[in-house]
PDB file of C-alpha atoms in Angstrom:
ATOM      1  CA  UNK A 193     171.870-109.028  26.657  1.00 46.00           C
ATOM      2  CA  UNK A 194     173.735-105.574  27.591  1.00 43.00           C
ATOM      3  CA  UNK A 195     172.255-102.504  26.706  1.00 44.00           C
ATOM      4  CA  UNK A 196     174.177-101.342  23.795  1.00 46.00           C
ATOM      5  CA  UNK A 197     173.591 -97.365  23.926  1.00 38.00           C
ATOM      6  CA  UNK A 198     177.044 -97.058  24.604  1.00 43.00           C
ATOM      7  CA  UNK A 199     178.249 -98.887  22.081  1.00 43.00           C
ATOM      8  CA  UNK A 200     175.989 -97.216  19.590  1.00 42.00           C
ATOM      9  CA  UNK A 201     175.907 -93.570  20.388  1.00 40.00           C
ATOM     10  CA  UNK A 202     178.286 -92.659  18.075  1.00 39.00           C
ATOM     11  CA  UNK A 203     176.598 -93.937  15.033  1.00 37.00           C
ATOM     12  CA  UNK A 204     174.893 -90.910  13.948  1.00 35.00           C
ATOM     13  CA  UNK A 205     177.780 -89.208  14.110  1.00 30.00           C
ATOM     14  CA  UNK A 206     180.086 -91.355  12.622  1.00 36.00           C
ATOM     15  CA  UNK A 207     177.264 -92.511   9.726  1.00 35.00           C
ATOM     16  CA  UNK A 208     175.124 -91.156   7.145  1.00 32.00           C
ATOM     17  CA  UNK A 209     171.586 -92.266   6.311  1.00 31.00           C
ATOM     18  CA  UNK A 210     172.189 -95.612   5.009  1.00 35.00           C
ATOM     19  CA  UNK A 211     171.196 -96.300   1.424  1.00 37.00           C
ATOM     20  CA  UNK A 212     169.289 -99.396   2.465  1.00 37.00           C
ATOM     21  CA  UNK A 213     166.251-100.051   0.555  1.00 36.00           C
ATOM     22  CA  UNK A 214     162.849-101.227   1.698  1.00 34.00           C
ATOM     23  CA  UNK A 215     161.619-104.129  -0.880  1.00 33.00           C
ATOM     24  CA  UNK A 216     158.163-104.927   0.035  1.00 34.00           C
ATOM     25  CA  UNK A 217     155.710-107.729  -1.446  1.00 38.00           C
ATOM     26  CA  UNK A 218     152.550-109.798  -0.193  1.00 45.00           C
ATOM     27  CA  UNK A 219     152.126-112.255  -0.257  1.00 49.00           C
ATOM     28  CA  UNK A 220     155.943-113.484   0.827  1.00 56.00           C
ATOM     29  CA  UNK A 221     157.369-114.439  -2.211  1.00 54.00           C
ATOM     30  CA  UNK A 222     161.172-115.372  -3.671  1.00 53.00           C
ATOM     31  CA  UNK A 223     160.202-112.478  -6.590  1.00 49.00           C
ATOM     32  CA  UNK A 224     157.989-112.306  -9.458  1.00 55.00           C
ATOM     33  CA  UNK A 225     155.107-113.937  -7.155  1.00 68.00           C
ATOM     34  CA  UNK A 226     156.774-117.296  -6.997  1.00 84.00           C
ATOM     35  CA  UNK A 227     156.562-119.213  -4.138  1.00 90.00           C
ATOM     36  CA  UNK A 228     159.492-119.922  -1.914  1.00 95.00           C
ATOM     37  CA  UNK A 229     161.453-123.170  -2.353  1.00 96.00           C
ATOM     38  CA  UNK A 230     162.696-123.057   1.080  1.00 97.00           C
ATOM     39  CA  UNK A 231     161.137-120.952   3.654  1.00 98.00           C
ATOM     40  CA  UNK A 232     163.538-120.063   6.882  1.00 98.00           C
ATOM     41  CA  UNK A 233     162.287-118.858  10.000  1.00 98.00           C
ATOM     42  CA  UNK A 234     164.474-116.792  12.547  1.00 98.00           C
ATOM     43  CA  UNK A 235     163.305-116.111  16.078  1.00 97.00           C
ATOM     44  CA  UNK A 236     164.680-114.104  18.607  1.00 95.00           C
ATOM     45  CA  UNK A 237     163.961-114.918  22.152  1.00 89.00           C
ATOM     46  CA  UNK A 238     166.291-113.095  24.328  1.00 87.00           C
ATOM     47  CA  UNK A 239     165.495-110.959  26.894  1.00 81.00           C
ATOM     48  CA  UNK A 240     165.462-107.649  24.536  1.00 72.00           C
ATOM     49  CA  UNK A 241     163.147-109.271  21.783  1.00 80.00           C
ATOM     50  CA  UNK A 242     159.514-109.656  21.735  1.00 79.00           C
ATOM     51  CA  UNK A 243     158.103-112.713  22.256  1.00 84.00           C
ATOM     52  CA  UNK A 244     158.304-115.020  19.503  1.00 88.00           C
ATOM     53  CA  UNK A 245     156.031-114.798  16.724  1.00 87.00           C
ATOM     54  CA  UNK A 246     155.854-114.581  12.992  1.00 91.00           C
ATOM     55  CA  UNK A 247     152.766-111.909  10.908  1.00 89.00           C
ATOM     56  CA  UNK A 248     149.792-113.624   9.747  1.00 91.00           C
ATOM     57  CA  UNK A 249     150.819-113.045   6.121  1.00 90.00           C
ATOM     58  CA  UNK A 250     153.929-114.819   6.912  1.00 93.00           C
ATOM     59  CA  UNK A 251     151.920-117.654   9.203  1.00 93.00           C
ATOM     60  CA  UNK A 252     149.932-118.273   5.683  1.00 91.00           C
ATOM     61  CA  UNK A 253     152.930-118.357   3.255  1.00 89.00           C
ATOM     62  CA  UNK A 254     154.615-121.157   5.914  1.00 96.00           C
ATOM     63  CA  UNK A 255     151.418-123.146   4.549  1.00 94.00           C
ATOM     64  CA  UNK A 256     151.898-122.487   0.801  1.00 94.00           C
ATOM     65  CA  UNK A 257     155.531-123.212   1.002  1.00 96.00           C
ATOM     66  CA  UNK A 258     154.584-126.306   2.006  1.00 97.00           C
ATOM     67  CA  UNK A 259     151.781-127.003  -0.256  1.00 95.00           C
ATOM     68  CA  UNK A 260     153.766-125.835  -3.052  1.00 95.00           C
ATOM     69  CA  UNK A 261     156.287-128.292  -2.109  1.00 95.00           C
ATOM     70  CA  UNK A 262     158.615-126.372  -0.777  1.00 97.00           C
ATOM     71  CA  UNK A 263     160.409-126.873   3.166  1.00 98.00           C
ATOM     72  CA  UNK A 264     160.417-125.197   5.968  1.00 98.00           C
ATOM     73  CA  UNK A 265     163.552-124.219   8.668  1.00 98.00           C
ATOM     74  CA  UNK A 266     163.555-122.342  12.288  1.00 98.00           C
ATOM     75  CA  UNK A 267     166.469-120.824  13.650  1.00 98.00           C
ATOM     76  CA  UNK A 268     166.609-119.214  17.095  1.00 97.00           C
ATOM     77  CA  UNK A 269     168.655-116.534  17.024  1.00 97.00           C
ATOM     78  CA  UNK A 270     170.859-116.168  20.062  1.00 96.00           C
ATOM     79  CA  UNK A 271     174.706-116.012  21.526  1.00 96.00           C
ATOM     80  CA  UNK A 272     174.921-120.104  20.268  1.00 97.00           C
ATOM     81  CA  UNK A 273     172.207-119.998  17.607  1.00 97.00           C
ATOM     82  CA  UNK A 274     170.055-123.109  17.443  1.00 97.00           C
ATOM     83  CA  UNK A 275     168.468-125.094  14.433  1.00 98.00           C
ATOM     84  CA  UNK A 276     164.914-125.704  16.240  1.00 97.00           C
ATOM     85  CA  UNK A 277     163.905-127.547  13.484  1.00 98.00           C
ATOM     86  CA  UNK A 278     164.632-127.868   9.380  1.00 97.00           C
ATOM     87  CA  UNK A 279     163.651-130.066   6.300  1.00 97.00           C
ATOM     88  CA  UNK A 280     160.006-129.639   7.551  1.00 98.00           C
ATOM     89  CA  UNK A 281     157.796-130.874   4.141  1.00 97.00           C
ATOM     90  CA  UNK A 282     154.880-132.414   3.139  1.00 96.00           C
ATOM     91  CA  UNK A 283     156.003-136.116   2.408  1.00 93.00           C
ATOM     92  CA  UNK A 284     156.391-136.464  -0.993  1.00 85.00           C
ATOM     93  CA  UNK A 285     157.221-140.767  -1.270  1.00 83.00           C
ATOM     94  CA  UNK A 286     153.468-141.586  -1.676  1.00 80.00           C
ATOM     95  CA  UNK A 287     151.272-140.571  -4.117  1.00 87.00           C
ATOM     96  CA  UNK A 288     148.595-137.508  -2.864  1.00 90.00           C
ATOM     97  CA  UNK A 289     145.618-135.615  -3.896  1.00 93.00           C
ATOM     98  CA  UNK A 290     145.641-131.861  -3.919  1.00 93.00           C
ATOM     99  CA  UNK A 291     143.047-131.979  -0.646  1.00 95.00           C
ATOM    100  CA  UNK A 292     145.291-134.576   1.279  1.00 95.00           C
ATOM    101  CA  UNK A 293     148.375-131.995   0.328  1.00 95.00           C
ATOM    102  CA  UNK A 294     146.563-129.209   1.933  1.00 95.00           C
ATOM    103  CA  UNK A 295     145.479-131.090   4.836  1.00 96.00           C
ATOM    104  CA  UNK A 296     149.050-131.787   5.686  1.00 96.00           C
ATOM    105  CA  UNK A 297     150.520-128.662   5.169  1.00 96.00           C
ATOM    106  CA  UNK A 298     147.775-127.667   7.848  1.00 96.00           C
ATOM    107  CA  UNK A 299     148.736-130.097  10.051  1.00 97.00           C
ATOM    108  CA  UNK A 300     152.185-128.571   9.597  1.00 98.00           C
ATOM    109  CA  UNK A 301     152.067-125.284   9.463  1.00 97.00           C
ATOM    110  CA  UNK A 302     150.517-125.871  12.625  1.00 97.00           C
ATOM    111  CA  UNK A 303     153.210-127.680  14.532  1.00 97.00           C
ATOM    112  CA  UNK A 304     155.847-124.799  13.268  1.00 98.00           C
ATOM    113  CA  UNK A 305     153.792-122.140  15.034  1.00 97.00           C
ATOM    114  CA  UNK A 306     153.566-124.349  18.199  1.00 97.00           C
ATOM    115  CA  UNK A 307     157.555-124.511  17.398  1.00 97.00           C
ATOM    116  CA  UNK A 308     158.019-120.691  17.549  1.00 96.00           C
ATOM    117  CA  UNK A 309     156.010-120.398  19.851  1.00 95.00           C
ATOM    118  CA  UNK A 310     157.858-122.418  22.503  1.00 95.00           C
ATOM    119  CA  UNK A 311     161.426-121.209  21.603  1.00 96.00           C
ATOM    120  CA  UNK A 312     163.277-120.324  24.751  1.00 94.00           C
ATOM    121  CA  UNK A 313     167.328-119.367  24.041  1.00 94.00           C
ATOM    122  CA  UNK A 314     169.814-121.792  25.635  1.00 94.00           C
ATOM    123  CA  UNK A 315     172.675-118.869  25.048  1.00 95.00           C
ATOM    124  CA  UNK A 316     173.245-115.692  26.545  1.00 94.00           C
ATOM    125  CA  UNK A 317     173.857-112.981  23.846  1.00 94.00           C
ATOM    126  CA  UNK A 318     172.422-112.417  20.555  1.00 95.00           C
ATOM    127  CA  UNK A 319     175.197-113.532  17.589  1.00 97.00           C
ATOM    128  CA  UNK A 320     173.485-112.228  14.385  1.00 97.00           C
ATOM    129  CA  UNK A 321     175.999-112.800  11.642  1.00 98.00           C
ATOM    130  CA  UNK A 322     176.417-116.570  13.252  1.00 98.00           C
ATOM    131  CA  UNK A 323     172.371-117.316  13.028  1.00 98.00           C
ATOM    132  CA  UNK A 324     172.333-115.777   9.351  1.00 98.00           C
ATOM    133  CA  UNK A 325     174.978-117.758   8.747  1.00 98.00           C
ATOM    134  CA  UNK A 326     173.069-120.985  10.595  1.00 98.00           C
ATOM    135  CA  UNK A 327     169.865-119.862   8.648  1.00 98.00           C
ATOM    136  CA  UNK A 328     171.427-119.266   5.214  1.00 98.00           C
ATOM    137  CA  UNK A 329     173.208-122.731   5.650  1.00 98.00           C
ATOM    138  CA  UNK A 330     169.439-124.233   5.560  1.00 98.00           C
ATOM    139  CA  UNK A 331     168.063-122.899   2.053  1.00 97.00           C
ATOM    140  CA  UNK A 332     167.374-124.985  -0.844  1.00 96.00           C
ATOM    141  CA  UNK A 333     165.918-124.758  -4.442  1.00 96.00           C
ATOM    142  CA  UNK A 334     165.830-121.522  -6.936  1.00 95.00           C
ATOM    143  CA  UNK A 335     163.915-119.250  -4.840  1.00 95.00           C
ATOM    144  CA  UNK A 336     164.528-119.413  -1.313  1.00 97.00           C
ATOM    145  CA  UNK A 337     163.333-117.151   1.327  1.00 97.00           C
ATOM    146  CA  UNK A 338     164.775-116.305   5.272  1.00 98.00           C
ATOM    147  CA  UNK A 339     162.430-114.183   7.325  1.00 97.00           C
ATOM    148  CA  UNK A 340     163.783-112.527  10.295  1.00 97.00           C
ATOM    149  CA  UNK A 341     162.494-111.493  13.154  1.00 95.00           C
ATOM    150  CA  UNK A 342     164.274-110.029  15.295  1.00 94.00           C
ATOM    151  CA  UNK A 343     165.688-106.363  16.921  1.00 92.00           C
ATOM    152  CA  UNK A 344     169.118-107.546  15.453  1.00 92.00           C
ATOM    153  CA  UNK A 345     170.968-105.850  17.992  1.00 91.00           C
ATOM    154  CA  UNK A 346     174.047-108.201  17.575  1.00 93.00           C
ATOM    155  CA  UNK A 347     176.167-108.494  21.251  1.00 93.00           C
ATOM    156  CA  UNK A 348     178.720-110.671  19.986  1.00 94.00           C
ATOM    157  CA  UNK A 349     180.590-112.401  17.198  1.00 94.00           C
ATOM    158  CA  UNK A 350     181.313-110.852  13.877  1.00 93.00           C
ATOM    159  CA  UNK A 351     179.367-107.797  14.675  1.00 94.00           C
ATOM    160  CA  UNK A 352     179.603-106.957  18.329  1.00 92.00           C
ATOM    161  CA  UNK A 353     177.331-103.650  18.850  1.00 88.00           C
ATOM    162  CA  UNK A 354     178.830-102.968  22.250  1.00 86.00           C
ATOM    163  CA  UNK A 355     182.630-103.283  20.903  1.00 81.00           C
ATOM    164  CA  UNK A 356     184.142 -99.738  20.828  1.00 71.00           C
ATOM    165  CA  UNK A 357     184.764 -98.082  17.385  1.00 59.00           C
ATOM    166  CA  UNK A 358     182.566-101.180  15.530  1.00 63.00           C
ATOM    167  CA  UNK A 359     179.588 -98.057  15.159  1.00 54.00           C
ATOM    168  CA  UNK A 360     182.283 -95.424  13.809  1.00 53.00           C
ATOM    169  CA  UNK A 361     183.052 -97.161  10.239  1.00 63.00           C
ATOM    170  CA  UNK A 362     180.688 -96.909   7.772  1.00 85.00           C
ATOM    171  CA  UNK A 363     178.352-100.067   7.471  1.00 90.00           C
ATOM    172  CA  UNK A 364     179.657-100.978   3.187  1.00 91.00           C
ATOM    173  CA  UNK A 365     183.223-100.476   4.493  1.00 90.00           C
ATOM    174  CA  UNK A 366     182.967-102.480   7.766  1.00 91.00           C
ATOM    175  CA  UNK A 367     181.304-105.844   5.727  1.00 95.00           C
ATOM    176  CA  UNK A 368     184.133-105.117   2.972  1.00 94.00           C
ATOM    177  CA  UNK A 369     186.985-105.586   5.777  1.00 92.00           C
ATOM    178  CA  UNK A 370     185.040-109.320   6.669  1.00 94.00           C
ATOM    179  CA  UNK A 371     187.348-112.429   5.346  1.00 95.00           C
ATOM    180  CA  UNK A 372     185.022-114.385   3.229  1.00 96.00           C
ATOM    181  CA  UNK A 373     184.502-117.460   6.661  1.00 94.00           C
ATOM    182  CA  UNK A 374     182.413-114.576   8.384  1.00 95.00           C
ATOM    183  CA  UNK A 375     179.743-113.685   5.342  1.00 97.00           C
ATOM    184  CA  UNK A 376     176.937-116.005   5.560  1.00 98.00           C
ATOM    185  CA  UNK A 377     176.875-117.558   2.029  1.00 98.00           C
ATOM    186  CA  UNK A 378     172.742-116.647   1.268  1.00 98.00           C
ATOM    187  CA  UNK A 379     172.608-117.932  -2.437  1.00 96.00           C
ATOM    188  CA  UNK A 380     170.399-115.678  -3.576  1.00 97.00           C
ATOM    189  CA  UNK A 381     168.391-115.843  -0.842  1.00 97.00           C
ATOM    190  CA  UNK A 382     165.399-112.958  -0.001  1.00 96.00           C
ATOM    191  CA  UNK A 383     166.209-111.738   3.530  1.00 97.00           C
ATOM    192  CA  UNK A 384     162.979-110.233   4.499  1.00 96.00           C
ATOM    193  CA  UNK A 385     163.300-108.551   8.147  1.00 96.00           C
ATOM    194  CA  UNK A 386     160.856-107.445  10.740  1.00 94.00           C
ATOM    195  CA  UNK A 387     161.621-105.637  13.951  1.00 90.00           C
ATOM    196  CA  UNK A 388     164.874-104.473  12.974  1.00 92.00           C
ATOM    197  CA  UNK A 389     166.474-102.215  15.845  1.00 87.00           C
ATOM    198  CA  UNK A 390     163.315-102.736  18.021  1.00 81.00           C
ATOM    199  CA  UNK A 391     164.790-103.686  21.310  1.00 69.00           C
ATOM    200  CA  UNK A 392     162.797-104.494  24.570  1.00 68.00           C
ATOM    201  CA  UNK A 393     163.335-103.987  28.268  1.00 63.00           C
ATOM    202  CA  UNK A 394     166.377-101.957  29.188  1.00 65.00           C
ATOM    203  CA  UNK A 395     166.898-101.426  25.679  1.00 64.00           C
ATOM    204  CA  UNK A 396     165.890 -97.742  25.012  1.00 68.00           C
ATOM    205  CA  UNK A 397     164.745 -96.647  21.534  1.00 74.00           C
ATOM    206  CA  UNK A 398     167.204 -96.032  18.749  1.00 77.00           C
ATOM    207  CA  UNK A 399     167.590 -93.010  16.507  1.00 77.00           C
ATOM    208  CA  UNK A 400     166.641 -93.137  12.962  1.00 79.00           C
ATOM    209  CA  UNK A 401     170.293 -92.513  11.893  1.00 81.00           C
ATOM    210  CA  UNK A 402     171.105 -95.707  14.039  1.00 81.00           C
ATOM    211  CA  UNK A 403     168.348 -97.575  12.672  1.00 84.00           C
ATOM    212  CA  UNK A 404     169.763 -96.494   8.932  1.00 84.00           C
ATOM    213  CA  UNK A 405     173.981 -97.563   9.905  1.00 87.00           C
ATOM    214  CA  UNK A 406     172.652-101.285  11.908  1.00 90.00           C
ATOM    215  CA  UNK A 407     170.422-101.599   8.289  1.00 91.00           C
ATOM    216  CA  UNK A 408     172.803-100.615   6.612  1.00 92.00           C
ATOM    217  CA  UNK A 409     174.988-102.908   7.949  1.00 95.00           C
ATOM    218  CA  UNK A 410     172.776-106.191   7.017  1.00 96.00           C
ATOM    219  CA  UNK A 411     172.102-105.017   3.622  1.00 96.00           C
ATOM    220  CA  UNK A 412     175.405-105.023   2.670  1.00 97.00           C
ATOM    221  CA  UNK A 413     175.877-108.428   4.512  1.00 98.00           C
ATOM    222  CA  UNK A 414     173.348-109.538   2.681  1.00 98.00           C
ATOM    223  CA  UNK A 415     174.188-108.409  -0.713  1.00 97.00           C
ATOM    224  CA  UNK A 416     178.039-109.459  -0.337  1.00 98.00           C
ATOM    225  CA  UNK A 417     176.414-112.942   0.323  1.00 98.00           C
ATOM    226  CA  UNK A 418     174.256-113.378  -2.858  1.00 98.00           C
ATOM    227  CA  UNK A 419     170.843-112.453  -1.577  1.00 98.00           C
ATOM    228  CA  UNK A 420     169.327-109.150  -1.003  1.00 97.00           C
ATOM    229  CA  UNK A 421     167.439-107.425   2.220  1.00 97.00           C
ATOM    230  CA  UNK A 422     163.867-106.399   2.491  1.00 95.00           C
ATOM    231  CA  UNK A 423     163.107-104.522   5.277  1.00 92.00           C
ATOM    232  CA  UNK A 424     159.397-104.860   6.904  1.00 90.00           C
ATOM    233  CA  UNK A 425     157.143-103.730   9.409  1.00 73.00           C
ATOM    234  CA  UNK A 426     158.646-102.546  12.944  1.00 56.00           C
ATOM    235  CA  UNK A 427     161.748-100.075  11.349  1.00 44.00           C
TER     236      UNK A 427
END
């Protein structure tokens, strides 16, 4: 993935502080402590992201969406995002008792950390508007919930970072001018985000007003899409 300095030192100049707001809650829930109906995992795994791996908290909620009854997606988020996997769920055609339930969503939650673990990007790039769209395209039930992690330092598509003049317009404005095809449809999805802006390797450390436009930026995404943005550890 370039560096995308360039393409972002204008930002502060160009931007105010973004309004974006920081909605926190633990455990991970869809709101008012219910537990997700759908729980969506994105990864990124290029060269500028961490390795991949998802908070403890988050690790533990995979297992009560499951035991709750609710499934599970993963979504590596890249130039060509990927479905890893999706529709992960305790099977629900036989009759169960609450301990088999539990043992299964184990067994489960298990095999989707092994999952993250192992994700390796088959694209060059990092498309972030495509893999929201890609995750958002996997939710299900009332109360569905996509957790992100990734620097979200988007190289091409919709929301090319390195593209001259995409940091000058201001992040509400920029997701107005989008035709309707590019806004991933989240309905009423939580977005809740870690890492945001935290590149690795030759990716040197943003300022806080670039941090505010790029969060900015997904908020409004977000809201224009039916869900809302939480921002978490890592901005």
């Amino acid at each position: 993935m370039r560096t995308l300095l360039a393409g972002l030192a204008s930002v502060c100049l160009a931007l105010a502080l973004s309004s974006c707001q920081s909605v926190l809650a633990d455990p991970l829930t869809a709101g008012d402590g219910i537990a997700p109906t759908s729980l969506t995992l994105v990864l990124q795994a290029t060269d500028n992201a961490a390795k991949p791996y998802v908070e403890a908290t988050v690790e533990d909620d995979v297992q009560r969406t499951l035991t709750t009854g609710g499934q599970v997606a993963i979504i590596s988020a890249e130039g060509r995002p990927v479905v890893v996997a999706s529709g992960v769920r305790v099977d629900a055609r036989a009759e169960k008792s609450d301990a088999d339930i539990l043992e299964e969503a184990i067994t489960l939650r298990n095999g989707v950390m092994e999952t993250i673990a192992a994700i390796t990007p088959t694209s060059p790039g990092l498309d972030m508007v495509r893999t929201l769209e890609l995750a958002a395209s996997t939710v299900a039930g009332a109360h569905p919930v996509i957790v992100v992690v990734a620097p979200g330092l988007s190289d091409t598509g919709t929301y090319n970072l390195t593209k001259e003049g995409m940091s000058q317009s201001q992040p509400a404005q920029l997701v107005a001018q989008h035709a309707d095809n590019q806004v991933p449809k989240f309905a009423g999805a939580v977005v809740r985000w870690w890492w945001l802006g935290q590149g690795r390797g030759d990716q040197q450390p943003l300022s806080q007003e670039q941090m505010a436009a790029i969060g900015g930026y997904y908020e409004a995404l977000s809201t224009r899409g039916g869900g809302s943005l939480a921002l978490e550890g890592g901005v």
